[in-house]
PDB file of C-alpha atoms in Angstrom:
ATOM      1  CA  UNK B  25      24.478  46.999  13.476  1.00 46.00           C
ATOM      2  CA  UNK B  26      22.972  46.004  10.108  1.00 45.00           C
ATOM      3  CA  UNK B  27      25.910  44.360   8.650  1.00 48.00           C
ATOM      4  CA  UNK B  28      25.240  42.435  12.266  1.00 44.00           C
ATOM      5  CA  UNK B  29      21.457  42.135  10.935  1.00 42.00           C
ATOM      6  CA  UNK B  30      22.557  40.954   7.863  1.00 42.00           C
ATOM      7  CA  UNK B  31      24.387  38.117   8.955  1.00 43.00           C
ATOM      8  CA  UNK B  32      22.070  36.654  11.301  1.00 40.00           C
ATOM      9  CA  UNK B  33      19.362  37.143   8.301  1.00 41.00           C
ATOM     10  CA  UNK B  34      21.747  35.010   6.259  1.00 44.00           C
ATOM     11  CA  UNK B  35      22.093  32.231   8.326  1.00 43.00           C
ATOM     12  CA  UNK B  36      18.123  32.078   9.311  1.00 42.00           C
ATOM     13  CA  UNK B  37      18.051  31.866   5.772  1.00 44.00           C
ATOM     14  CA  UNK B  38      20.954  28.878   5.753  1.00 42.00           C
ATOM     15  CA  UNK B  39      19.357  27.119   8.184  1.00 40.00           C
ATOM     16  CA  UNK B  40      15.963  27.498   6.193  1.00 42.00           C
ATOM     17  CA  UNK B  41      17.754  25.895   3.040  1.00 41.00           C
ATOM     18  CA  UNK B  42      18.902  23.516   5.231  1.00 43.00           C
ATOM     19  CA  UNK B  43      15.383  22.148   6.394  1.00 52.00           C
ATOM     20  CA  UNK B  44      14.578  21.787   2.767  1.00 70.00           C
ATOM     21  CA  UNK B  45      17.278  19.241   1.881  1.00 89.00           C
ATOM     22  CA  UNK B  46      15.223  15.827   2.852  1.00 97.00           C
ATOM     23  CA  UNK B  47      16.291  12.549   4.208  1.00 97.00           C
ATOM     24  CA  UNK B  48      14.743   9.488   2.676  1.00 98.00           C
ATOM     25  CA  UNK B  49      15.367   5.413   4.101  1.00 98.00           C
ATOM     26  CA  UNK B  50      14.076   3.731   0.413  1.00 98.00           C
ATOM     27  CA  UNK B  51      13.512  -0.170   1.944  1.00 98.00           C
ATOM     28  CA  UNK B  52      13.839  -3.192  -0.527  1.00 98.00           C
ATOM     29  CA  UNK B  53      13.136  -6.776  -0.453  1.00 97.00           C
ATOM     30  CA  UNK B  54      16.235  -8.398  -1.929  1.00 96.00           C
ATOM     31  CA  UNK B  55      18.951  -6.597  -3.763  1.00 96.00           C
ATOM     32  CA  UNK B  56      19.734  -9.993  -5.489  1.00 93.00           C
ATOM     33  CA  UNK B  57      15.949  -9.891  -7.577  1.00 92.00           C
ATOM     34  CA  UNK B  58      17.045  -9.065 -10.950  1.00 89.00           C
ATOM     35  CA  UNK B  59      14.228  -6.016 -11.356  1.00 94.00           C
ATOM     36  CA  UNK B  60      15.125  -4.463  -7.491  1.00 95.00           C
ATOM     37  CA  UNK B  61      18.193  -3.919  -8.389  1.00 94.00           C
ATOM     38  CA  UNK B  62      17.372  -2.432 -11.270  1.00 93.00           C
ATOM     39  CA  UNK B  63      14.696   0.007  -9.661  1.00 96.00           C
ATOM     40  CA  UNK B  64      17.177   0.807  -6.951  1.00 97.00           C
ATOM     41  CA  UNK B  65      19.694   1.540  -9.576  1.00 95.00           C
ATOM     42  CA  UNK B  66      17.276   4.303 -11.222  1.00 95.00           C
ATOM     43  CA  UNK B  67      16.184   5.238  -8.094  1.00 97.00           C
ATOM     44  CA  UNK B  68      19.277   6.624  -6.830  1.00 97.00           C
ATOM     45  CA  UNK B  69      19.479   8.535  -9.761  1.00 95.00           C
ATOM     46  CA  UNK B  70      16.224  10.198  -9.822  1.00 96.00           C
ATOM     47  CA  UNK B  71      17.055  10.783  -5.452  1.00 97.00           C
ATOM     48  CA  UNK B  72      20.422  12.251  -6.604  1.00 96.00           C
ATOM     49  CA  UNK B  73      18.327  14.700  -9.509  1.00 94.00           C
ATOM     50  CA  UNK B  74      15.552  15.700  -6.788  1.00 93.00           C
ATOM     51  CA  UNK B  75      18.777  16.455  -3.947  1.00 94.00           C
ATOM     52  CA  UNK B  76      17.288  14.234  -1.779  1.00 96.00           C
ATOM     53  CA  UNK B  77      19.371  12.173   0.522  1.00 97.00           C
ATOM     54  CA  UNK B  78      19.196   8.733   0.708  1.00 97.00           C
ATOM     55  CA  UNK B  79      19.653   5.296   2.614  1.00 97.00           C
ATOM     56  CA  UNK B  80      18.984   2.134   1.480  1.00 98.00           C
ATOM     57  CA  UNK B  81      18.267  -1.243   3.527  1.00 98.00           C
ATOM     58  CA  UNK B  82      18.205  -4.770   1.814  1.00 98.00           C
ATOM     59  CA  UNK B  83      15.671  -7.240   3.328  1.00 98.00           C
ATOM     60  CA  UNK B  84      17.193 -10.396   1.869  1.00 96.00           C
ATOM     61  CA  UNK B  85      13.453 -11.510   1.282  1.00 95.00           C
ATOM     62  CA  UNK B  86      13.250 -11.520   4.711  1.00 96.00           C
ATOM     63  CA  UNK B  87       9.816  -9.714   6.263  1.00 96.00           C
ATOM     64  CA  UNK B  88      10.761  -9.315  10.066  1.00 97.00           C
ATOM     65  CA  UNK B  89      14.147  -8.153   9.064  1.00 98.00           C
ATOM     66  CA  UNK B  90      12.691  -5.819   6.997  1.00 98.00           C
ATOM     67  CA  UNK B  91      10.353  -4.042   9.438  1.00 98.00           C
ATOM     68  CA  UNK B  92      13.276  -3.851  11.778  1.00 98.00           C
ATOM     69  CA  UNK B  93      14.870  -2.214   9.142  1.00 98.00           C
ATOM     70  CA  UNK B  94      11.303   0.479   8.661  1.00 98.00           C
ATOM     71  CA  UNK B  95      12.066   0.872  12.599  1.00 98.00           C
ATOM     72  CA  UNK B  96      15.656   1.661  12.655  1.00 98.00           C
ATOM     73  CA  UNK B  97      15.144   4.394   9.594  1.00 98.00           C
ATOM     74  CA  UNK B  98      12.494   5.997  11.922  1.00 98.00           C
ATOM     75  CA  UNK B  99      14.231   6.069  14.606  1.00 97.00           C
ATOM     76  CA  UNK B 100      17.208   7.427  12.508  1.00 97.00           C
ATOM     77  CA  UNK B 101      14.555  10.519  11.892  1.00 97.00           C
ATOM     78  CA  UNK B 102      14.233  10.060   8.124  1.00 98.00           C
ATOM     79  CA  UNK B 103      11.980  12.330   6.792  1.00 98.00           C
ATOM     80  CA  UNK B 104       9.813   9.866   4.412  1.00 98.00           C
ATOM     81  CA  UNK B 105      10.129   6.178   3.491  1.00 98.00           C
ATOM     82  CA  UNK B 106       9.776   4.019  -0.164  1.00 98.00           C
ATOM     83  CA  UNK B 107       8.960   0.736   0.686  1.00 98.00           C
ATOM     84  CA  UNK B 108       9.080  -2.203  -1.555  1.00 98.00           C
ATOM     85  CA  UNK B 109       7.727  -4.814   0.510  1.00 97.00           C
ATOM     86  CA  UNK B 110       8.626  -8.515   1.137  1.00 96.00           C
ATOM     87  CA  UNK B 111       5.077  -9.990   1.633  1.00 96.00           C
ATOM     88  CA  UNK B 112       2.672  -7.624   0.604  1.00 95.00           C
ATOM     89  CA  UNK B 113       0.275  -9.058   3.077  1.00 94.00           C
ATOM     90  CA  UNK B 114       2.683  -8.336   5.504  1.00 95.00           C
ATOM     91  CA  UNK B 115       2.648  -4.266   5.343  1.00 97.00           C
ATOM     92  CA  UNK B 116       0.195  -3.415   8.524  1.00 97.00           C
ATOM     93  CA  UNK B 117       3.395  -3.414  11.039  1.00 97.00           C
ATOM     94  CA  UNK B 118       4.980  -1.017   8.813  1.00 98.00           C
ATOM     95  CA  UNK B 119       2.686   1.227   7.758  1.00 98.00           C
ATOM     96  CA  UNK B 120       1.377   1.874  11.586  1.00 97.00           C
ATOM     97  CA  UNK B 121       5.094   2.225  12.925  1.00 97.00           C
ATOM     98  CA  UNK B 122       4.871   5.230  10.037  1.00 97.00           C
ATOM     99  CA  UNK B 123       1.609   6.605  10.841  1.00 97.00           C
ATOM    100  CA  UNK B 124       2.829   7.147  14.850  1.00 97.00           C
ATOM    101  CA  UNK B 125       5.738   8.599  13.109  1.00 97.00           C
ATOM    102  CA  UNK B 126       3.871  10.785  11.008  1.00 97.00           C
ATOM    103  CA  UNK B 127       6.161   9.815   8.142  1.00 97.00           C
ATOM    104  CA  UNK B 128       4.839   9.634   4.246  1.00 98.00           C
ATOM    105  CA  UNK B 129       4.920   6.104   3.308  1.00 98.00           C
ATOM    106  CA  UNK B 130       5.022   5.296  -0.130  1.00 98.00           C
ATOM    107  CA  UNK B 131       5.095   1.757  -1.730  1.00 98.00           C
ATOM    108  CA  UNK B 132       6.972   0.752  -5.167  1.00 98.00           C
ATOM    109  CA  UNK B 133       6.412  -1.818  -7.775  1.00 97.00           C
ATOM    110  CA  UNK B 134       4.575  -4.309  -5.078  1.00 96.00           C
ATOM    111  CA  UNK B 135       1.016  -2.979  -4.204  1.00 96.00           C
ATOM    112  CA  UNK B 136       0.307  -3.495  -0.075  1.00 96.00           C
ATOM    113  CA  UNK B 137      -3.122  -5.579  -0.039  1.00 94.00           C
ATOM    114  CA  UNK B 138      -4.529  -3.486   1.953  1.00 95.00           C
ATOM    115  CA  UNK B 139      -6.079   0.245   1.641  1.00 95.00           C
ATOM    116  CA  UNK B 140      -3.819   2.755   1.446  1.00 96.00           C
ATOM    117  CA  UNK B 141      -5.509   6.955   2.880  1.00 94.00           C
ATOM    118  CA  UNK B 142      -3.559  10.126   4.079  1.00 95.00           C
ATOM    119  CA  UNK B 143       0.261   9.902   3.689  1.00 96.00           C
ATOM    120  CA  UNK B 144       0.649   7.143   2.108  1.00 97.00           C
ATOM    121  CA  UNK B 145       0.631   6.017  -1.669  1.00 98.00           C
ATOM    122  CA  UNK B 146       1.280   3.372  -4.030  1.00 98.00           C
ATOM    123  CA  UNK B 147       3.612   4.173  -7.592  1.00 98.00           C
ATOM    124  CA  UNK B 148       3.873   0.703  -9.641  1.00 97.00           C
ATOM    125  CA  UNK B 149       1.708  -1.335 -11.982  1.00 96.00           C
ATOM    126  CA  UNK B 150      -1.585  -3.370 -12.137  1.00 96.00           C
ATOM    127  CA  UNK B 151       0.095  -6.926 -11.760  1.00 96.00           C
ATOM    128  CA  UNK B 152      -3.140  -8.390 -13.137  1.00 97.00           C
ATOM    129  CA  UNK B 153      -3.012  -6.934 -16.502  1.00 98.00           C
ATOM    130  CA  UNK B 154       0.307  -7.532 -17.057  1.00 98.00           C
ATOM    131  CA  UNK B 155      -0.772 -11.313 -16.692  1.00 98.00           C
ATOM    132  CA  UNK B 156      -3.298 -10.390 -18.942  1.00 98.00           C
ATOM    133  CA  UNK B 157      -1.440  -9.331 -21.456  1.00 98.00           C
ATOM    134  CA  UNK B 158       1.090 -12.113 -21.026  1.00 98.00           C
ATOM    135  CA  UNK B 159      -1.004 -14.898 -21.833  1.00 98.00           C
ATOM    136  CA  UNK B 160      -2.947 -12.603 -24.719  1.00 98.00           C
ATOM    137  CA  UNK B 161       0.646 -12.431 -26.390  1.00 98.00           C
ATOM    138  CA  UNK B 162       1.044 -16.012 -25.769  1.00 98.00           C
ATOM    139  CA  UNK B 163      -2.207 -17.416 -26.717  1.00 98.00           C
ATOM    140  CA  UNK B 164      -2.006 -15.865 -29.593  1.00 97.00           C
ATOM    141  CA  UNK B 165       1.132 -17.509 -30.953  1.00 96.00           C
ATOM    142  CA  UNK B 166      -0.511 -20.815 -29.482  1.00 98.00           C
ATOM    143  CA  UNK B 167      -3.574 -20.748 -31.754  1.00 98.00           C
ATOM    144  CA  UNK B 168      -5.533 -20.784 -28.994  1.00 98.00           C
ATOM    145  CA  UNK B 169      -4.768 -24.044 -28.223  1.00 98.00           C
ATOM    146  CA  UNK B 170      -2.275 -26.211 -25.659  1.00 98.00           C
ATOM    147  CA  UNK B 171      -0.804 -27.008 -22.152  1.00 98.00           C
ATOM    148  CA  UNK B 172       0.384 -24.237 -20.256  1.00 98.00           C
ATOM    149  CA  UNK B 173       3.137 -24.598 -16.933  1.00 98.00           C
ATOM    150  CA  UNK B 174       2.809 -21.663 -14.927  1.00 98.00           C
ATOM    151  CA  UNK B 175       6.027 -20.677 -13.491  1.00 98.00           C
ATOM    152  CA  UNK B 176       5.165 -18.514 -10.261  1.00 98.00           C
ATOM    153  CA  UNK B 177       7.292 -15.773  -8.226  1.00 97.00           C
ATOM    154  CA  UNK B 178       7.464 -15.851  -4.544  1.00 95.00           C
ATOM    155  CA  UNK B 179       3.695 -16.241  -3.067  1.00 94.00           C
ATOM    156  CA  UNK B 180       4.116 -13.970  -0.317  1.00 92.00           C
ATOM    157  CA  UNK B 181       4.118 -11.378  -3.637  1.00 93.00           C
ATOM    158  CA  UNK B 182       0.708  -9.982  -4.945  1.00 94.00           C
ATOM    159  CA  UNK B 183       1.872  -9.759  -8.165  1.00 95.00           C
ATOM    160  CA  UNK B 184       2.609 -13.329  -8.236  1.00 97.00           C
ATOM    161  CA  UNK B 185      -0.475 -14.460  -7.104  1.00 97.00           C
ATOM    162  CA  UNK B 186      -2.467 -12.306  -9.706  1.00 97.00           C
ATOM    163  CA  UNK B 187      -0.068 -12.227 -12.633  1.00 98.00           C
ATOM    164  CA  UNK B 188      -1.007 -16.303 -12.154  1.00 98.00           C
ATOM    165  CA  UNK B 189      -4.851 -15.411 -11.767  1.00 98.00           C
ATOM    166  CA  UNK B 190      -4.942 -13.754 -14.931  1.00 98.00           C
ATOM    167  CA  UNK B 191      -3.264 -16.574 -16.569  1.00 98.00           C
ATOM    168  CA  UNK B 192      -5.915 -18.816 -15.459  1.00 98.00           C
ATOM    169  CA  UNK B 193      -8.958 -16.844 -15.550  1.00 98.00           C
ATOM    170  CA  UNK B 194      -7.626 -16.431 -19.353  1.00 98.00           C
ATOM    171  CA  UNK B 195      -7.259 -19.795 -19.963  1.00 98.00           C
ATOM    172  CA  UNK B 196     -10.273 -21.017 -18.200  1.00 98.00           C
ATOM    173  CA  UNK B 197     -12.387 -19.257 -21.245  1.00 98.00           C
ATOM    174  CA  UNK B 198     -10.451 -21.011 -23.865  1.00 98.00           C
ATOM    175  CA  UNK B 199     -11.691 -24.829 -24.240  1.00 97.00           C
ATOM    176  CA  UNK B 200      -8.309 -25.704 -25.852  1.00 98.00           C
ATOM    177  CA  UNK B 201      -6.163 -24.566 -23.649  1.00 98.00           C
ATOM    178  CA  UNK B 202      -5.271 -25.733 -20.037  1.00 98.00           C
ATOM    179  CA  UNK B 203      -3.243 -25.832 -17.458  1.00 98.00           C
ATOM    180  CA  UNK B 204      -1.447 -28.442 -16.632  1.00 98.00           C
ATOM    181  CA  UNK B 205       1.386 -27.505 -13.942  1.00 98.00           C
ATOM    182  CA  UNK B 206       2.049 -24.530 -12.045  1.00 98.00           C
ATOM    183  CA  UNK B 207       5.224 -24.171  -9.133  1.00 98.00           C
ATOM    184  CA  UNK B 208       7.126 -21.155  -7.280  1.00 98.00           C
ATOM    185  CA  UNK B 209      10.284 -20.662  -8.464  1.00 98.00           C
ATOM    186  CA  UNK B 210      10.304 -17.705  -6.101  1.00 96.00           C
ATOM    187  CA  UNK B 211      11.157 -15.233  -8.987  1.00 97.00           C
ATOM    188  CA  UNK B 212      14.829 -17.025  -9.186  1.00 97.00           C
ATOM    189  CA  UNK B 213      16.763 -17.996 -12.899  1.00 98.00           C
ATOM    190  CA  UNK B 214      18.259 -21.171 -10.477  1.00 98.00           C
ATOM    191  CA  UNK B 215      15.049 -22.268  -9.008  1.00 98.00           C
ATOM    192  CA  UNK B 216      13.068 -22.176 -12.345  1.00 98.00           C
ATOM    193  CA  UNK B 217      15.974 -24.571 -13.784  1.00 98.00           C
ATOM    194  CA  UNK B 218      15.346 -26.742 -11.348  1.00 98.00           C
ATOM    195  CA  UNK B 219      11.300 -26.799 -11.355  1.00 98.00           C
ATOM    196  CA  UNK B 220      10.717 -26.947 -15.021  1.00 98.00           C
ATOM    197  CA  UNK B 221      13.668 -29.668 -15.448  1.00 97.00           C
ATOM    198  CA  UNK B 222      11.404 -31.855 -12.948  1.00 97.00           C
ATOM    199  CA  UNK B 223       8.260 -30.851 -15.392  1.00 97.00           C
ATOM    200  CA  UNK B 224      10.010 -32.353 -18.377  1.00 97.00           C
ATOM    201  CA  UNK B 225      11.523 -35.907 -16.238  1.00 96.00           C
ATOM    202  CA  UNK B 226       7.791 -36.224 -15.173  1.00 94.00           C
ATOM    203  CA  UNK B 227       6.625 -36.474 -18.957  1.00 92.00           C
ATOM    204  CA  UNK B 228       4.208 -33.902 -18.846  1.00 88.00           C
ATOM    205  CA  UNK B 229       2.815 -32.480 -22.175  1.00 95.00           C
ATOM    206  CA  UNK B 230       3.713 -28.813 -22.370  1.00 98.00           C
ATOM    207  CA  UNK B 231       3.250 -27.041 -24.929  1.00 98.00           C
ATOM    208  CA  UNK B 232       3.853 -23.390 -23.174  1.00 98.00           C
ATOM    209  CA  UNK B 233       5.834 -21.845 -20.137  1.00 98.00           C
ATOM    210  CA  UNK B 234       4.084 -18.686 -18.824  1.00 98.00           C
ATOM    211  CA  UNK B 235       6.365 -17.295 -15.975  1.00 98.00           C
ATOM    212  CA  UNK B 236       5.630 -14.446 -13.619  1.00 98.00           C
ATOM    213  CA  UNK B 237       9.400 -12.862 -14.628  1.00 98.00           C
ATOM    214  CA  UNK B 238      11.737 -12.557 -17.163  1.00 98.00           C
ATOM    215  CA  UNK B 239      14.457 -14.717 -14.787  1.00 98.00           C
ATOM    216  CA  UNK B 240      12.321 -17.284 -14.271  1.00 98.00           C
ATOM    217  CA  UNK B 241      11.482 -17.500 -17.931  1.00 98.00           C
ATOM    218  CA  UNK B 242      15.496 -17.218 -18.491  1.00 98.00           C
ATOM    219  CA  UNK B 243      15.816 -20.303 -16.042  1.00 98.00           C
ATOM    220  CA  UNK B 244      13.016 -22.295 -17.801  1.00 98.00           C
ATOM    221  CA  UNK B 245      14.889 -21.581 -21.304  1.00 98.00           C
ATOM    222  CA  UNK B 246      18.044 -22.683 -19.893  1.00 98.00           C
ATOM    223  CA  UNK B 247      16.283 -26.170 -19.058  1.00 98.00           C
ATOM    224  CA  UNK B 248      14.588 -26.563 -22.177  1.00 98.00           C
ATOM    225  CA  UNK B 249      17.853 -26.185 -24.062  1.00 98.00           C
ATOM    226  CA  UNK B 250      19.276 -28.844 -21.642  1.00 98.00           C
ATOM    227  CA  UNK B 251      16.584 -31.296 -22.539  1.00 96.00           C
ATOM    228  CA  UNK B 252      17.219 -30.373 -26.314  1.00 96.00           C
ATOM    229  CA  UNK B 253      13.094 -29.256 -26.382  1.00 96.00           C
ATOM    230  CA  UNK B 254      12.509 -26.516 -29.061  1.00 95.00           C
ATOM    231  CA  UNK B 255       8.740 -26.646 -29.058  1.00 96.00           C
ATOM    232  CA  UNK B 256       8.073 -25.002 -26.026  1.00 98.00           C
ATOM    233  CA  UNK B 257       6.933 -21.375 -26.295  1.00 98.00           C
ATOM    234  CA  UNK B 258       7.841 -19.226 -23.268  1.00 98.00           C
ATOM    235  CA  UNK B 259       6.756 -15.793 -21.685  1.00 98.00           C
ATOM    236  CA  UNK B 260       8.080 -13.109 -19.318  1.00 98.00           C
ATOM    237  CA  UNK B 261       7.240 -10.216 -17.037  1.00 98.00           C
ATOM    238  CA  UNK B 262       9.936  -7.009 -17.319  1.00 97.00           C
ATOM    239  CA  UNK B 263      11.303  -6.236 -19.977  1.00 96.00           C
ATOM    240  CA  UNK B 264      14.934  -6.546 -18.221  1.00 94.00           C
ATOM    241  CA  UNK B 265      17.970  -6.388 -20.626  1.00 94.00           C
ATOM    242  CA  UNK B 266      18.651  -9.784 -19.665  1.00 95.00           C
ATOM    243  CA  UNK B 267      15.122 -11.008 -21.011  1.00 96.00           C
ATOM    244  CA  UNK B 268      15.157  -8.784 -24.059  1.00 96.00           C
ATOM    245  CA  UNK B 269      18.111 -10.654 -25.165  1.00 96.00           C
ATOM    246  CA  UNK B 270      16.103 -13.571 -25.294  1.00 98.00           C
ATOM    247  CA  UNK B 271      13.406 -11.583 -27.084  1.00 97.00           C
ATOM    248  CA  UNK B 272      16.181 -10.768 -29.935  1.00 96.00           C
ATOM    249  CA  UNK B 273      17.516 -14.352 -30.292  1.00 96.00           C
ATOM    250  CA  UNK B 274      14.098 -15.934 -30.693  1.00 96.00           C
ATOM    251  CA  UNK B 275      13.735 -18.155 -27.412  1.00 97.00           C
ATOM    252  CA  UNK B 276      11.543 -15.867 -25.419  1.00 98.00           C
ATOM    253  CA  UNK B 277       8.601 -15.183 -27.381  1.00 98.00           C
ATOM    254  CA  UNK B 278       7.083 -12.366 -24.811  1.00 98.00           C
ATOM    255  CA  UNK B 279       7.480 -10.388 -22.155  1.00 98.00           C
ATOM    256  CA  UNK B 280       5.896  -7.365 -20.532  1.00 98.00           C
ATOM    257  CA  UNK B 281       7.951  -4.647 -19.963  1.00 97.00           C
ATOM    258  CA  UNK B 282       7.883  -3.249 -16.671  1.00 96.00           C
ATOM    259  CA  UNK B 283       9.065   0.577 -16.354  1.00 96.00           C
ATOM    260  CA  UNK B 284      11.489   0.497 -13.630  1.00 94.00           C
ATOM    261  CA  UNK B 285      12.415   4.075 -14.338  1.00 93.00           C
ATOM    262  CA  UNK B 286       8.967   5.174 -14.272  1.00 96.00           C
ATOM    263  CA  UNK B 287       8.338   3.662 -10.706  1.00 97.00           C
ATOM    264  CA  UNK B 288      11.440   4.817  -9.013  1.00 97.00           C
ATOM    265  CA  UNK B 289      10.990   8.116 -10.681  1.00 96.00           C
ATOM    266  CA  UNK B 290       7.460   8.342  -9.724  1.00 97.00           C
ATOM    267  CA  UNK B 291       8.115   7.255  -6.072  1.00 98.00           C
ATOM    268  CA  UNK B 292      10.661   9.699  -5.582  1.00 98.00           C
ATOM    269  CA  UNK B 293       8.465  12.632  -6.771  1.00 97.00           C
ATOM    270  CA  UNK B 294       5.503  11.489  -4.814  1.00 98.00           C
ATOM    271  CA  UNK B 295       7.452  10.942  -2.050  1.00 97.00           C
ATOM    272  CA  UNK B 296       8.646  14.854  -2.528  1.00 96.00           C
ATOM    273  CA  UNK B 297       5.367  15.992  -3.066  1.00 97.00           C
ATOM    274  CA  UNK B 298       4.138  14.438   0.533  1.00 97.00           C
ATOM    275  CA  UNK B 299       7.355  16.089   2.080  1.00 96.00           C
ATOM    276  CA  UNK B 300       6.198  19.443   0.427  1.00 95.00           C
ATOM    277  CA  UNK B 301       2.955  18.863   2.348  1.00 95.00           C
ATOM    278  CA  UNK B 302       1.094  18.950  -0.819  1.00 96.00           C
ATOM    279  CA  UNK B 303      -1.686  15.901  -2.013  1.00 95.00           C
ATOM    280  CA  UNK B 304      -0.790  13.038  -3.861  1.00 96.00           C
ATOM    281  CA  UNK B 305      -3.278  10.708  -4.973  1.00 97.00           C
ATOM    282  CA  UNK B 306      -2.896   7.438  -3.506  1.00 98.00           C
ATOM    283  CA  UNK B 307      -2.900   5.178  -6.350  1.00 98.00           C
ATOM    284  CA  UNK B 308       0.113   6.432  -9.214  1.00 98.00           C
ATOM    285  CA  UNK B 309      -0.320   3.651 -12.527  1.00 97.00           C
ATOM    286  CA  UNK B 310       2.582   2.981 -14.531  1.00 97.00           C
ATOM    287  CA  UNK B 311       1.614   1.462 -17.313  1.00 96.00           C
ATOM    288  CA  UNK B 312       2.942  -2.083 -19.230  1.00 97.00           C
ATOM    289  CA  UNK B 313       4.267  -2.833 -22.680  1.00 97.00           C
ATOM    290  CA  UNK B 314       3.701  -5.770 -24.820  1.00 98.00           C
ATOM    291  CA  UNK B 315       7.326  -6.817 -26.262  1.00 98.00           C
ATOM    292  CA  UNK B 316       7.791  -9.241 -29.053  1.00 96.00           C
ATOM    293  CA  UNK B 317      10.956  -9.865 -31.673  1.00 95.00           C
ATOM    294  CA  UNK B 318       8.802  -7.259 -33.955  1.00 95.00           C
ATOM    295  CA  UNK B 319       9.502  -4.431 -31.339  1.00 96.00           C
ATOM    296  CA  UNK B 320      11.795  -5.145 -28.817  1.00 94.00           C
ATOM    297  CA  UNK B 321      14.478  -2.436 -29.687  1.00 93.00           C
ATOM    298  CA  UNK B 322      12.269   0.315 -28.502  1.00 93.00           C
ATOM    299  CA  UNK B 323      13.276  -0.831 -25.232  1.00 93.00           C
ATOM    300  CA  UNK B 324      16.929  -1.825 -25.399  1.00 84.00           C
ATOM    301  CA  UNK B 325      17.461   1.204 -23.028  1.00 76.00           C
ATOM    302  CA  UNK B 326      15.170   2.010 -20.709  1.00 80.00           C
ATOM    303  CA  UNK B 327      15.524  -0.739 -18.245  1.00 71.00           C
ATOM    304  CA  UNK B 328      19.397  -0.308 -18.089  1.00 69.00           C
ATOM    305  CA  UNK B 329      20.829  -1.884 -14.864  1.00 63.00           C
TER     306      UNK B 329
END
């Protein structure tokens, strides 16, 4: 009888364990972005290090395709999402299919424009300040003086549209300095090619590229060094290994590095924390890094893709 006792005690106590090992859908908006993949990469490590289970859906940049894709993890009875949204305006169908759910949502590295209460949080960065910083860097190296060609991500993004705010509000104090193009490149090396090699046929004095990535920066390098121009200074956002190069061979003379690993680690562990039934504050800051030639080994490693 209690060896009987016993047994049925150990598998209450399997089945317990059992509950405890959580199933997470993580949702991103392209795969093909240069810094997604990178976050994904990290975060199925940090999912792996937490024993958390994982799926993962690609949204191709597409926004309906990626709320059917929110739908089908719910109805697939995952036990929290990560979202990292398309259009960040776009987030309201999501986050009330997860609410009638009752399913922690938590966004990473794009911040939904609206409020976020309850279950749901935001782990990522301020994507004004690190426009802020940007065009600091830059200026600085400008003398405060110049034309400045904007290169900007996809504008269904919030961080494009305020990475390119800070820009201007910056340059709007500065008499010297001014603005004199700005384009989506839709955060793509290709598409940046192709913008700022238009910028340079149309004649257009430029005397600076600020772009809201490192790929687009990468793509407006690539068609500065077809038009044999060495006088234009150029900026990133991310820090990616890719754009770091660049740092290190002189062409890029900034970028902001964006912790990847600090965003997919942090979504993972709030994302645990909500499962635990425990409070998480809404809001979770990782913070930016200015990155010039003088320091840019510091960070060799910690965007790794």
């Amino acid at each position: 009888m209690k060896k009987t006792l016993c047994f049925i005690l150990l598998l209450v106590l399997s089945s317990s364990a059992q509950a405890k090992t959580w199933q997470v859908g993580v949702a991103l908006a392209n795969f093909d972005l240069n810094f997604v993949s990178i976050l994904r990469t990290q975060m199925i490590e940090e999912l792996k290090a937490q024993g958390i289970k994982s799926q993962f859906s690609d949204a191709k940049g597409d926004v309906a395709l990626q709320v059917q894709q929110v739908e089908d993890f719910i109805n697939q009875g995952v036990d929290a999402i990560i979202l990292n949204p398309v259009d960040t305006q776009g987030v309201t169908p999501m986050i009330n299919a997860a609410k009638q759910a009752n399913i922690p949502l938590i966004f990473v590295n794009r911040k939904p424009e609206v409020p976020l209460s309850g279950a749901m949080a935001y782990v990522g960065s301020d994507s004004a300040l690190s426009g802020k910083m940007q065009i600091e860097a830059l200026a600085k190296q400008m003398n405060y003086r110049g034309n400045i060609a904007i290169l900007m991500g996809a504008l269904s993004n919030e961080e494009a549209r305020e990475r390119t705010r800070a820009v201007e509000a910056f340059v709007a104090q500065h008499k010297e300095m001014k603005v004199v193009e700005k384009q989506s490149a839709k955060w793509q090396r290709n598409e940046a090619v192709d913008v700022v090699s238009g910028w340079l046929l149309n004649g257009t004095p430029v005397n600076a590229i600020v772009a809201n990535n490192d790929e687009m920066a990468i793509g407006a390098i690539m068609a500065l060094n077809q038009a044999k121009r060495k006088d234009v200074l150029v900026a990133g956002i991310d820090g990616t290994p890719d754009g770091l190069q660049f740092i290190k061979n002189g062409e890029m003379v900034v970028t902001i590095f964006q912790d990847a690993k600090g965003q997919a680690s942090g979504a993972v562990k709030v994302a645990h924390t909500l499962l635990e039934k425990q409070k998480a504050a809404n809001y979770n800051w990782i913070p930016y890094q200015t990155v010039t030639k003088a320091n840019y080994q510091q960070f060799a490693d910690m965007n790794p893709q």
